[in-house]
mmCIF file of C-alpha atoms and ligand atoms in Angstrom:
data_model
loop_
_atom_site.group_PDB
_atom_site.id
_atom_site.type_symbol
_atom_site.label_atom_id
_atom_site.label_comp_id
_atom_site.label_asym_id
_atom_site.label_seq_id
_atom_site.Cartn_x
_atom_site.Cartn_y
_atom_site.Cartn_z
ATOM 1 C CA MET A 1 -27.734 4.620 8.143
ATOM 2 C CA SER A 2 -24.598 4.205 6.083
ATOM 3 C CA HIS A 3 -21.902 1.829 7.308
ATOM 4 C CA LEU A 4 -19.269 3.294 5.025
ATOM 5 C CA PHE A 5 -19.118 6.376 7.205
ATOM 6 C CA GLU A 6 -18.893 4.644 10.585
ATOM 7 C CA PRO A 7 -15.589 5.474 12.260
ATOM 8 C CA LEU A 8 -13.195 2.614 13.012
ATOM 9 C CA THR A 9 -10.573 2.624 15.789
ATOM 10 C CA ILE A 10 -7.452 0.537 15.296
ATOM 11 C CA ARG A 11 -5.078 0.689 18.266
ATOM 12 C CA ALA A 12 -4.924 4.386 19.238
ATOM 13 C CA VAL A 13 -5.935 5.672 15.802
ATOM 14 C CA THR A 14 -9.477 6.422 14.575
ATOM 15 C CA LEU A 15 -10.441 6.384 10.916
ATOM 16 C CA ARG A 16 -13.257 8.882 10.267
ATOM 17 C CA ASN A 17 -14.826 6.498 7.761
ATOM 18 C CA ARG A 18 -13.990 3.235 5.973
ATOM 19 C CA ILE A 19 -12.517 4.697 2.818
ATOM 20 C CA ALA A 20 -8.800 4.672 1.987
ATOM 21 C CA VAL A 21 -6.940 5.944 -1.036
ATOM 22 C CA SER A 22 -5.099 2.865 -2.277
ATOM 23 C CA PRO A 23 -1.345 3.202 -2.836
ATOM 24 C CA MET A 24 -0.640 4.330 -6.402
ATOM 25 C CA CYS A 25 2.844 4.724 -7.911
ATOM 26 C CA GLN A 26 3.249 8.135 -9.513
ATOM 27 C CA TYR A 27 6.688 7.528 -11.014
ATOM 28 C CA SER A 28 7.430 11.183 -10.573
ATOM 29 C CA CYS A 29 10.406 11.487 -8.235
ATOM 30 C CA GLU A 30 14.009 12.436 -8.636
ATOM 31 C CA ASP A 31 16.240 10.428 -6.302
ATOM 32 C CA GLY A 32 13.158 9.057 -4.539
ATOM 33 C CA LEU A 33 12.173 12.460 -3.131
ATOM 34 C CA ALA A 34 8.525 13.549 -2.828
ATOM 35 C CA ASN A 35 7.826 16.847 -4.586
ATOM 36 C CA ASP A 36 5.018 19.215 -5.465
ATOM 37 C CA TRP A 37 3.241 16.605 -7.566
ATOM 38 C CA HIS A 38 2.916 14.358 -4.502
ATOM 39 C CA PHE A 39 1.802 17.287 -2.354
ATOM 40 C CA VAL A 40 -1.054 18.161 -4.691
ATOM 41 C CA HIS A 41 -1.966 14.562 -5.633
ATOM 42 C CA LEU A 42 -2.111 13.258 -2.038
ATOM 43 C CA GLY A 43 -3.288 16.546 -0.591
ATOM 44 C CA SER A 44 -6.330 16.742 -2.871
ATOM 45 C CA ARG A 45 -7.410 13.277 -1.866
ATOM 46 C CA ALA A 46 -7.224 14.319 1.793
ATOM 47 C CA VAL A 47 -9.404 17.349 0.924
ATOM 48 C CA GLY A 48 -11.742 14.800 -0.670
ATOM 49 C CA GLY A 49 -12.463 13.252 2.732
ATOM 50 C CA ALA A 50 -10.817 9.801 2.702
ATOM 51 C CA ALA A 51 -10.046 8.339 6.103
ATOM 52 C CA ILE A 52 -6.552 7.242 5.061
ATOM 53 C CA VAL A 53 -4.487 8.635 2.194
ATOM 54 C CA PHE A 54 -1.826 6.102 1.323
ATOM 55 C CA CYS A 55 1.375 7.163 -0.436
ATOM 56 C CA GLU A 56 2.457 4.991 -3.276
ATOM 57 C CA ALA A 57 4.827 2.010 -2.861
ATOM 58 C CA THR A 58 7.792 3.659 -1.132
ATOM 59 C CA ALA A 59 11.134 1.954 -1.567
ATOM 60 C CA VAL A 60 13.128 1.050 1.545
ATOM 61 C CA THR A 61 16.371 0.876 -0.453
ATOM 62 C CA PRO A 62 17.364 2.472 -3.776
ATOM 63 C CA GLU A 63 17.606 -0.896 -5.547
ATOM 64 C CA GLY A 64 14.132 -1.761 -4.202
ATOM 65 C CA ARG A 65 12.498 0.783 -6.530
ATOM 66 C CA ILE A 66 10.411 -0.421 -9.436
ATOM 67 C CA SER A 67 11.630 2.458 -11.624
ATOM 68 C CA PRO A 68 14.213 5.233 -11.152
ATOM 69 C CA GLU A 69 11.269 7.636 -10.618
ATOM 70 C CA ASP A 70 9.817 5.775 -7.586
ATOM 71 C CA LEU A 71 9.267 7.322 -4.178
ATOM 72 C CA GLY A 72 11.745 6.278 -1.488
ATOM 73 C CA ILE A 73 12.369 6.545 2.247
ATOM 74 C CA TRP A 74 15.919 5.299 2.547
ATOM 75 C CA SER A 75 17.291 8.514 4.144
ATOM 76 C CA ASP A 76 16.139 11.233 6.543
ATOM 77 C CA ARG A 77 15.982 13.632 3.581
ATOM 78 C CA HIS A 78 13.259 11.473 2.088
ATOM 79 C CA ALA A 79 11.268 11.538 5.321
ATOM 80 C CA GLU A 80 11.568 15.357 5.517
ATOM 81 C CA ALA A 81 10.153 15.712 2.017
ATOM 82 C CA LEU A 82 7.174 13.589 3.039
ATOM 83 C CA ALA A 83 6.578 15.336 6.410
ATOM 84 C CA ARG A 84 5.188 18.468 4.748
ATOM 85 C CA ILE A 85 2.628 16.333 2.893
ATOM 86 C CA VAL A 86 1.680 14.366 6.016
ATOM 87 C CA HIS A 87 1.101 17.630 7.825
ATOM 88 C CA PHE A 88 -1.310 18.828 5.161
ATOM 89 C CA ILE A 89 -3.138 15.476 5.139
ATOM 90 C CA HIS A 90 -3.623 15.812 8.904
ATOM 91 C CA GLN A 91 -4.956 19.304 8.531
ATOM 92 C CA GLN A 92 -7.725 17.872 6.375
ATOM 93 C CA GLY A 93 -8.703 15.322 9.036
ATOM 94 C CA SER A 94 -7.275 12.351 7.162
ATOM 95 C CA LEU A 95 -4.713 9.862 8.348
ATOM 96 C CA ALA A 96 -1.471 9.536 6.387
ATOM 97 C CA GLY A 97 -0.426 6.024 5.354
ATOM 98 C CA ILE A 98 2.783 4.852 3.766
ATOM 99 C CA GLN A 99 3.250 1.615 1.881
ATOM 100 C CA LEU A 100 6.791 0.307 2.457
ATOM 101 C CA ALA A 101 8.102 -1.713 -0.437
ATOM 102 C CA HIS A 102 10.940 -3.572 -2.101
ATOM 103 C CA ALA A 103 10.403 -4.403 -5.757
ATOM 104 C CA GLY A 104 12.566 -7.542 -5.834
ATOM 105 C CA ARG A 105 12.912 -8.902 -9.395
ATOM 106 C CA LYS A 106 10.565 -6.250 -10.775
ATOM 107 C CA ALA A 107 13.085 -3.500 -9.937
ATOM 108 C CA SER A 108 14.975 -1.357 -12.448
ATOM 109 C CA THR A 109 12.222 -1.157 -15.039
ATOM 110 C CA TYR A 110 10.757 1.654 -17.112
ATOM 111 C CA ARG A 111 7.797 3.527 -15.679
ATOM 112 C CA THR A 112 4.399 2.499 -16.999
ATOM 113 C CA TRP A 113 3.913 5.248 -19.559
ATOM 114 C CA SER A 114 7.393 5.049 -21.075
ATOM 115 C CA PRO A 115 7.388 4.012 -24.758
ATOM 116 C CA LYS A 116 9.988 1.377 -23.763
ATOM 117 C CA GLN A 117 9.076 -1.375 -21.309
ATOM 118 C CA GLY A 118 10.931 -3.922 -19.165
ATOM 119 C CA ALA A 119 14.530 -3.714 -17.949
ATOM 120 C CA ILE A 120 16.002 -0.208 -17.979
ATOM 121 C CA PRO A 121 19.777 -0.153 -18.677
ATOM 122 C CA PRO A 122 22.198 1.639 -16.314
ATOM 123 C CA ALA A 123 22.861 4.254 -19.004
ATOM 124 C CA GLU A 124 19.220 5.293 -18.653
ATOM 125 C CA GLY A 125 19.132 5.222 -14.853
ATOM 126 C CA GLY A 126 18.691 1.473 -14.207
ATOM 127 C CA TRP A 127 20.824 -0.675 -11.927
ATOM 128 C CA THR A 128 22.236 -4.207 -12.042
ATOM 129 C CA ASN A 129 21.784 -5.196 -8.403
ATOM 130 C CA VAL A 130 18.324 -6.676 -8.885
ATOM 131 C CA LEU A 131 17.512 -9.087 -6.066
ATOM 132 C CA ALA A 132 15.028 -11.987 -5.895
ATOM 133 C CA PRO A 133 14.543 -15.208 -3.903
ATOM 134 C CA SER A 134 15.769 -17.163 -6.950
ATOM 135 C CA ALA A 135 17.581 -16.081 -10.098
ATOM 136 C CA ILE A 136 14.430 -16.276 -12.275
ATOM 137 C CA LYS A 137 13.295 -13.370 -14.421
ATOM 138 C CA PHE A 138 9.725 -12.128 -14.181
ATOM 139 C CA GLN A 139 9.503 -12.299 -17.971
ATOM 140 C CA GLU A 140 11.865 -12.182 -20.910
ATOM 141 C CA ASN A 141 12.277 -8.405 -21.178
ATOM 142 C CA TYR A 142 12.730 -7.949 -17.390
ATOM 143 C CA PRO A 143 16.059 -7.697 -15.505
ATOM 144 C CA GLN A 144 17.963 -10.869 -14.718
ATOM 145 C CA PRO A 145 17.800 -10.979 -10.862
ATOM 146 C CA ARG A 146 20.480 -12.382 -8.608
ATOM 147 C CA GLU A 147 19.570 -14.769 -5.783
ATOM 148 C CA ILE A 148 19.519 -12.704 -2.587
ATOM 149 C CA THR A 149 21.811 -13.983 0.188
ATOM 150 C CA ARG A 150 20.691 -14.579 3.775
ATOM 151 C CA ASP A 151 22.699 -11.553 4.933
ATOM 152 C CA GLU A 152 21.012 -9.450 2.264
ATOM 153 C CA ILE A 153 17.555 -10.706 3.379
ATOM 154 C CA HIS A 154 18.432 -9.576 6.896
ATOM 155 C CA ALA A 155 19.584 -6.208 5.508
ATOM 156 C CA VAL A 156 16.283 -5.783 3.656
ATOM 157 C CA THR A 157 14.212 -6.467 6.789
ATOM 158 C CA GLN A 158 16.392 -3.961 8.634
ATOM 159 C CA ALA A 159 15.815 -1.453 5.852
ATOM 160 C CA PHE A 160 12.051 -1.921 6.363
ATOM 161 C CA ALA A 161 12.605 -1.202 10.074
ATOM 162 C CA ALA A 162 14.685 1.915 9.367
ATOM 163 C CA ALA A 163 11.975 3.062 6.950
ATOM 164 C CA ALA A 164 9.348 2.554 9.685
ATOM 165 C CA ARG A 165 11.384 4.748 12.076
ATOM 166 C CA ARG A 166 11.574 7.457 9.440
ATOM 167 C CA ALA A 167 7.838 7.143 8.723
ATOM 168 C CA ARG A 168 7.243 7.821 12.398
ATOM 169 C CA GLU A 169 9.565 10.855 12.267
ATOM 170 C CA ALA A 170 7.485 12.144 9.338
ATOM 171 C CA ALA A 171 4.348 11.641 11.516
ATOM 172 C CA PHE A 172 2.701 8.974 9.391
ATOM 173 C CA ASP A 173 -0.191 7.231 11.124
ATOM 174 C CA VAL A 174 -0.344 3.872 9.326
ATOM 175 C CA ILE A 175 2.272 1.652 7.718
ATOM 176 C CA GLU A 176 1.409 -0.945 5.122
ATOM 177 C CA ILE A 177 3.969 -3.611 4.260
ATOM 178 C CA HIS A 178 3.810 -4.354 0.558
ATOM 179 C CA ALA A 179 3.723 -8.138 0.252
ATOM 180 C CA ALA A 180 1.705 -8.262 -2.963
ATOM 181 C CA HIS A 181 1.872 -7.850 -6.750
ATOM 182 C CA GLY A 182 5.002 -9.915 -7.393
ATOM 183 C CA TYR A 183 7.387 -7.737 -5.460
ATOM 184 C CA LEU A 184 10.071 -9.081 -3.128
ATOM 185 C CA VAL A 185 7.978 -10.408 -0.190
ATOM 186 C CA HIS A 186 5.382 -11.944 -2.534
ATOM 187 C CA GLU A 187 8.200 -13.467 -4.578
ATOM 188 C CA PHE A 188 9.237 -15.354 -1.461
ATOM 189 C CA LEU A 189 5.652 -16.450 -0.682
ATOM 190 C CA SER A 190 4.965 -17.842 -4.153
ATOM 191 C CA PRO A 191 6.448 -21.201 -5.230
ATOM 192 C CA PHE A 192 6.507 -19.808 -8.801
ATOM 193 C CA SER A 193 9.302 -17.347 -7.960
ATOM 194 C CA ASN A 194 10.839 -19.033 -4.892
ATOM 195 C CA ARG A 195 12.895 -22.151 -5.647
ATOM 196 C CA ARG A 196 15.228 -21.804 -2.644
ATOM 197 C CA THR A 197 16.360 -24.836 -0.700
ATOM 198 C CA ASP A 198 17.410 -22.978 2.474
ATOM 199 C CA GLU A 199 15.160 -21.888 5.359
ATOM 200 C CA PHE A 200 13.553 -19.229 3.128
ATOM 201 C CA GLY A 201 12.199 -21.662 0.527
ATOM 202 C CA GLY A 202 10.221 -24.870 0.166
ATOM 203 C CA SER A 203 7.570 -25.286 2.858
ATOM 204 C CA PHE A 204 4.878 -22.709 3.613
ATOM 205 C CA ASP A 205 6.626 -21.990 6.843
ATOM 206 C CA ASN A 206 9.905 -21.235 5.037
ATOM 207 C CA ARG A 207 8.365 -19.200 2.214
ATOM 208 C CA ALA A 208 6.527 -17.053 4.720
ATOM 209 C CA ARG A 209 9.642 -16.464 6.850
ATOM 210 C CA ILE A 210 10.605 -13.155 5.229
ATOM 211 C CA ALA A 211 7.042 -11.848 5.682
ATOM 212 C CA ARG A 212 7.156 -12.711 9.388
ATOM 213 C CA ASP A 213 10.689 -11.286 9.783
ATOM 214 C CA THR A 214 9.613 -8.055 8.072
ATOM 215 C CA VAL A 215 6.579 -7.713 10.323
ATOM 216 C CA LYS A 216 8.745 -8.307 13.432
ATOM 217 C CA ALA A 217 11.345 -5.771 12.326
ATOM 218 C CA VAL A 218 8.743 -3.106 11.458
ATOM 219 C CA ARG A 219 6.719 -3.682 14.613
ATOM 220 C CA ALA A 220 9.851 -3.262 16.761
ATOM 221 C CA ALA A 221 10.441 0.130 15.115
ATOM 222 C CA TRP A 222 6.849 1.328 14.960
ATOM 223 C CA PRO A 223 4.902 2.434 18.064
ATOM 224 C CA ASP A 224 2.431 -0.009 19.598
ATOM 225 C CA SER A 225 -0.198 2.707 19.367
ATOM 226 C CA GLN A 226 0.027 2.836 15.532
ATOM 227 C CA PRO A 227 -1.719 0.472 13.070
ATOM 228 C CA LEU A 228 0.233 -1.873 10.809
ATOM 229 C CA PHE A 229 -1.353 -3.222 7.612
ATOM 230 C CA MET A 230 -0.073 -5.802 5.150
ATOM 231 C CA ARG A 231 -1.051 -5.941 1.505
ATOM 232 C CA ILE A 232 -1.005 -9.399 -0.022
ATOM 233 C CA SER A 233 -1.907 -10.956 -3.310
ATOM 234 C CA ALA A 234 -4.400 -13.457 -1.915
ATOM 235 C CA THR A 235 -3.971 -15.663 -5.007
ATOM 236 C CA ASP A 236 -1.577 -16.076 -7.924
ATOM 237 C CA TRP A 237 -4.649 -17.211 -9.975
ATOM 238 C CA LYS A 238 -2.806 -20.349 -11.042
ATOM 239 C CA GLU A 239 -2.732 -23.897 -9.687
ATOM 240 C CA GLY A 240 0.426 -24.624 -7.755
ATOM 241 C CA GLY A 241 0.966 -21.021 -6.655
ATOM 242 C CA TRP A 242 0.115 -18.920 -3.625
ATOM 243 C CA ASP A 243 -3.613 -19.204 -2.809
ATOM 244 C CA PRO A 244 -6.384 -18.013 -0.508
ATOM 245 C CA ASP A 245 -5.851 -20.835 2.033
ATOM 246 C CA GLN A 246 -2.161 -19.936 2.412
ATOM 247 C CA SER A 247 -3.172 -16.266 2.630
ATOM 248 C CA ALA A 248 -5.521 -17.009 5.533
ATOM 249 C CA ALA A 249 -2.790 -19.033 7.242
ATOM 250 C CA LEU A 250 -0.314 -16.160 6.773
ATOM 251 C CA ALA A 251 -2.879 -13.704 8.140
ATOM 252 C CA ARG A 252 -3.258 -15.845 11.304
ATOM 253 C CA GLU A 253 0.511 -15.779 11.784
ATOM 254 C CA VAL A 254 1.166 -12.135 11.176
ATOM 255 C CA LYS A 255 -1.799 -11.160 13.335
ATOM 256 C CA THR A 256 0.022 -12.643 16.326
ATOM 257 C CA LEU A 257 3.091 -10.579 15.350
ATOM 258 C CA GLY A 258 1.207 -7.260 15.304
ATOM 259 C CA VAL A 259 -0.410 -6.843 11.886
ATOM 260 C CA ASP A 260 -3.857 -5.263 12.381
ATOM 261 C CA LEU A 261 -5.362 -5.419 8.878
ATOM 262 C CA MET A 262 -4.809 -7.508 5.745
ATOM 263 C CA ASP A 263 -5.319 -5.511 2.535
ATOM 264 C CA CYS A 264 -6.395 -8.180 0.049
ATOM 265 C CA SER A 265 -5.312 -7.750 -3.538
ATOM 266 C CA SER A 266 -4.232 -10.460 -6.008
ATOM 267 C CA GLY A 267 -1.910 -11.486 -8.828
ATOM 268 C CA GLY A 268 1.292 -9.996 -10.188
ATOM 269 C CA VAL A 269 3.920 -12.653 -9.525
ATOM 270 C CA ILE A 270 3.778 -14.279 -12.955
ATOM 271 C CA PRO A 271 2.690 -12.857 -16.275
ATOM 272 C CA GLY A 272 -0.015 -14.263 -18.537
ATOM 273 C CA VAL A 273 -2.597 -15.504 -16.029
ATOM 274 C CA SER A 274 -6.236 -14.853 -16.686
ATOM 275 C CA ILE A 275 -7.957 -12.886 -13.949
ATOM 276 C CA PRO A 276 -11.757 -12.762 -13.794
ATOM 277 C CA MET A 277 -12.008 -8.997 -13.322
ATOM 278 C CA GLY A 278 -15.269 -7.309 -12.493
ATOM 279 C CA PRO A 279 -16.775 -5.095 -9.785
ATOM 280 C CA GLY A 280 -15.435 -6.144 -6.385
ATOM 281 C CA TYR A 281 -13.677 -9.193 -7.877
ATOM 282 C CA GLN A 282 -11.214 -9.439 -4.993
ATOM 283 C CA THR A 283 -13.703 -8.859 -2.137
ATOM 284 C CA LYS A 284 -14.205 -12.592 -1.609
ATOM 285 C CA PHE A 285 -10.571 -12.849 -0.458
ATOM 286 C CA ALA A 286 -11.050 -10.114 2.156
ATOM 287 C CA GLU A 287 -14.215 -11.871 3.341
ATOM 288 C CA LYS A 288 -12.513 -15.297 3.636
ATOM 289 C CA ILE A 289 -9.430 -13.996 5.426
ATOM 290 C CA ARG A 290 -11.539 -11.912 7.805
ATOM 291 C CA ARG A 291 -13.658 -14.924 8.692
ATOM 292 C CA GLU A 292 -10.924 -17.543 8.888
ATOM 293 C CA ALA A 293 -8.146 -15.498 10.490
ATOM 294 C CA GLY A 294 -10.276 -13.233 12.662
ATOM 295 C CA ILE A 295 -8.412 -10.169 11.461
ATOM 296 C CA LEU A 296 -9.559 -6.812 10.024
ATOM 297 C CA THR A 297 -9.423 -6.786 6.225
ATOM 298 C CA GLY A 298 -9.445 -4.262 3.440
ATOM 299 C CA SER A 299 -11.004 -4.869 0.059
ATOM 300 C CA VAL A 300 -9.566 -3.385 -3.115
ATOM 301 C CA GLY A 301 -10.248 -3.753 -6.814
ATOM 302 C CA MET A 302 -12.974 -2.231 -8.943
ATOM 303 C CA ILE A 303 -14.879 -0.645 -6.099
ATOM 304 C CA THR A 304 -16.336 2.470 -7.666
ATOM 305 C CA ASP A 305 -19.870 2.916 -6.396
ATOM 306 C CA SER A 306 -20.995 4.213 -2.972
ATOM 307 C CA ALA A 307 -23.760 1.604 -2.535
ATOM 308 C CA GLN A 308 -21.298 -1.154 -3.509
ATOM 309 C CA ALA A 309 -18.738 0.099 -0.984
ATOM 310 C CA ASP A 310 -21.358 0.457 1.733
ATOM 311 C CA HIS A 311 -22.611 -3.090 1.035
ATOM 312 C CA ILE A 312 -19.086 -4.514 1.491
ATOM 313 C CA ILE A 313 -18.807 -2.937 4.920
ATOM 314 C CA ARG A 314 -22.419 -3.562 5.979
ATOM 315 C CA THR A 315 -22.296 -7.269 5.127
ATOM 316 C CA GLY A 316 -19.040 -7.767 6.974
ATOM 317 C CA GLN A 317 -16.965 -8.726 3.930
ATOM 318 C CA ALA A 318 -14.253 -6.211 4.853
ATOM 319 C CA ASP A 319 -13.629 -3.455 7.388
ATOM 320 C CA ILE A 320 -12.353 -0.847 4.937
ATOM 321 C CA VAL A 321 -12.417 -0.347 1.166
ATOM 322 C CA LEU A 322 -9.428 0.953 -0.747
ATOM 323 C CA LEU A 323 -10.045 2.764 -4.028
ATOM 324 C CA ALA A 324 -7.374 3.430 -6.622
ATOM 325 C CA ARG A 325 -8.460 4.400 -10.162
ATOM 326 C CA GLU A 326 -11.802 5.805 -9.065
ATOM 327 C CA MET A 327 -9.861 8.192 -6.771
ATOM 328 C CA LEU A 328 -7.886 9.336 -9.797
ATOM 329 C CA ARG A 329 -11.121 10.038 -11.619
ATOM 330 C CA ASP A 330 -12.604 11.816 -8.635
ATOM 331 C CA PRO A 331 -10.400 12.856 -5.686
ATOM 332 C CA TYR A 332 -13.547 13.946 -3.848
ATOM 333 C CA TRP A 333 -15.180 10.541 -4.138
ATOM 334 C CA PRO A 334 -15.754 10.217 -0.329
ATOM 335 C CA LEU A 335 -17.672 13.537 -0.326
ATOM 336 C CA ARG A 336 -19.735 12.340 -3.257
ATOM 337 C CA ALA A 337 -20.373 8.956 -1.590
ATOM 338 C CA ALA A 338 -21.464 10.723 1.603
ATOM 339 C CA ARG A 339 -23.981 12.801 -0.340
ATOM 340 C CA GLU A 340 -25.296 9.702 -2.144
ATOM 341 C CA LEU A 341 -25.629 7.765 1.130
ATOM 342 C CA GLY A 342 -27.190 10.664 2.995
ATOM 343 C CA HIS A 343 -24.287 11.132 5.415
ATOM 344 C CA ALA A 344 -23.284 14.627 6.526
ATOM 345 C CA ALA A 345 -19.529 14.522 5.890
ATOM 346 C CA SER A 346 -17.485 17.552 6.861
ATOM 347 C CA TRP A 347 -16.480 19.853 3.975
ATOM 348 C CA PRO A 348 -13.466 22.116 3.913
ATOM 349 C CA ALA A 349 -14.604 25.609 4.903
ATOM 350 C CA GLN A 350 -13.179 26.866 1.632
ATOM 351 C CA TYR A 351 -15.608 24.634 -0.310
ATOM 352 C CA LEU A 352 -18.646 24.923 1.939
ATOM 353 C CA ARG A 353 -20.680 26.941 -0.542
ATOM 354 C CA ALA A 354 -20.724 23.889 -2.841
ATOM 355 C CA ALA A 355 -21.631 21.451 -0.040
ATOM 356 C CA PRO A 356 -25.074 19.931 0.694
ATOM 357 C CA ASP A 357 -27.094 21.949 3.204
ATOM 358 C CA ASN A 358 -26.045 21.532 6.858
ATOM 359 C CA SER A 359 -22.702 19.937 6.058
ATOM 360 C CA PRO A 360 -20.365 20.355 9.002
ATOM 361 C CA MET A 361 -17.359 22.611 8.330
ATOM 362 C CA ARG A 362 -13.740 21.538 8.436
ATOM 363 C CA GLU A 363 -11.723 24.384 9.951
ATOM 364 C CA PRO A 364 -9.516 26.095 7.387
ATOM 365 C CA ALA A 365 -5.895 25.044 7.575
ATOM 366 C CA ALA A 366 -3.515 27.706 8.871
ATOM 367 C CA PRO A 367 -1.477 28.448 5.749
ATOM 368 C CA ASN A 368 1.924 29.181 7.230
ATOM 369 C CA ARG A 369 2.090 26.757 10.087
ATOM 370 C CA GLU A 370 5.221 24.659 10.321
ATOM 371 C CA PRO A 371 4.738 20.870 10.380
ATOM 372 C CA ALA A 372 4.081 19.796 13.999
ATOM 373 C CA LYS A 373 7.026 18.098 15.693
ATOM 374 C CA PRO A 374 6.175 14.400 15.740
ATOM 375 C CA SER A 375 5.849 12.909 19.203
ATOM 376 C CA ALA A 376 8.610 10.545 20.299
HETATM 377 C C1 LIG B 1 -1.606 4.345 -11.243
HETATM 378 C C2 LIG B 1 -1.580 3.126 -10.368
HETATM 379 C C3 LIG B 1 -0.524 2.902 -9.525
HETATM 380 C C4 LIG B 1 -0.536 1.843 -8.616
HETATM 381 N N1 LIG B 1 0.510 1.653 -7.718
HETATM 382 C C5 LIG B 1 0.393 0.772 -6.715
HETATM 383 C C6 LIG B 1 1.299 0.790 -5.613
HETATM 384 O O1 LIG B 1 2.178 1.631 -5.524
HETATM 385 N N2 LIG B 1 1.130 -0.167 -4.670
HETATM 386 C C7 LIG B 1 0.118 -1.087 -4.715
HETATM 387 O O2 LIG B 1 0.031 -1.939 -3.824
HETATM 388 N N3 LIG B 1 -0.789 -1.074 -5.717
HETATM 389 C C8 LIG B 1 -0.685 -0.165 -6.687
HETATM 390 N N4 LIG B 1 -1.655 -0.082 -7.653
HETATM 391 C C9 LIG B 1 -2.808 -0.946 -7.542
HETATM 392 C C10 LIG B 1 -3.952 -0.252 -6.776
HETATM 393 O O3 LIG B 1 -3.581 0.121 -5.493
HETATM 394 C C11 LIG B 1 -5.196 -1.124 -6.730
HETATM 395 O O4 LIG B 1 -4.914 -2.276 -5.974
HETATM 396 C C12 LIG B 1 -5.688 -1.540 -8.127
HETATM 397 O O5 LIG B 1 -5.632 -0.430 -9.045
HETATM 398 C C13 LIG B 1 -7.139 -2.034 -8.092
HETATM 399 O O6 LIG B 1 -7.978 -1.039 -7.532
HETATM 400 P P1 LIG B 1 -8.935 -0.110 -8.462
HETATM 401 O O7 LIG B 1 -9.795 -1.035 -9.271
HETATM 402 O O8 LIG B 1 -9.712 0.707 -7.435
HETATM 403 O O9 LIG B 1 -8.068 0.735 -9.311
HETATM 404 C C14 LIG B 1 -1.645 0.942 -8.585
HETATM 405 C C15 LIG B 1 -2.719 1.170 -9.455
HETATM 406 C C16 LIG B 1 -2.709 2.271 -10.317
HETATM 407 C C17 LIG B 1 -3.913 2.486 -11.174
#
């Protein structure tokens, strides 16, 4: 019996299996608005049978975007553009997740495939209001950030809360706070990027303050019935930085504030560290945090194989797996994994003729239905 396909209930929401599409920036928006690319990209992964389809890092303010082409949710218009996609994801039996983000000192940079890299000048769509805990660049060719003031920190946490309200309006099921990969919240957590001497810097308690404040603000704006995840970089992979013990301590704290699951990634706050990459190389962080903080965890990073994913769940190393690049290679990975593990996953009626014998049918989606009105 496969464990990867066991449902999981978090608060009032049930995941049909343990597989999530990891957030992946598409750098394909104008003015932060979702468009047909996002509809097809996210929609096909819902057709593929994942339990949760996460949208990419979605900026809570315009200056919190990594690139000018990032997705955003800083206005109701942004939420409306996403609602159509959420509706389709629901029609496929998946849950819709949104990763709320502020890029901090990594904002205003070229998208990954641009021939130019690093800071993007205003003439090419960049901006100068790049904010960070301390005025330290990520690396030489990156924007020079300005030290964010206390009032601005409060404004950012309120922007996360406003984004959470809009996410609810758009009928998202799960929010993930992005506190990983060297973006704003992680920049506060890590002593490498946080040299502040006020109540947001120095001790663990102070460095973790913005993470706690963000959780509190989002939780107040997000229904009790809905799950809240947090993605962290469990280690900076360098002595003197953020590490797995601090991650477990943070998990214990945010659990009491209403975070349900820690999504355990790593790295990104400083360049040039060596990371021992290999299959499941970050799973040990999910396992440690799950054991030490008594919280649900997600494992991400080079999980590509169905037996490997099933093993992670079966041996209690994590409660869900998140797949990124493998989902780009194969949007129907969950259907493939089900076949390999002998589980009868439901197939869209439209694709049933290609399904293994006796696969249950997913009802066809009514083509012209309007998005359901989200409940209050
Ligand atoms: C194209 C692409 C875009 C990504 N964008 C995001 C993002 O928006 N937010 C995030 O937390 N991680 C992002 N990541 C990291 C992935 O979510 C994931 O953590 C990482 O790729 C490792 O998983 P994998 O080995 O399954 O690809 C991105 C990765 C890729 C390949």
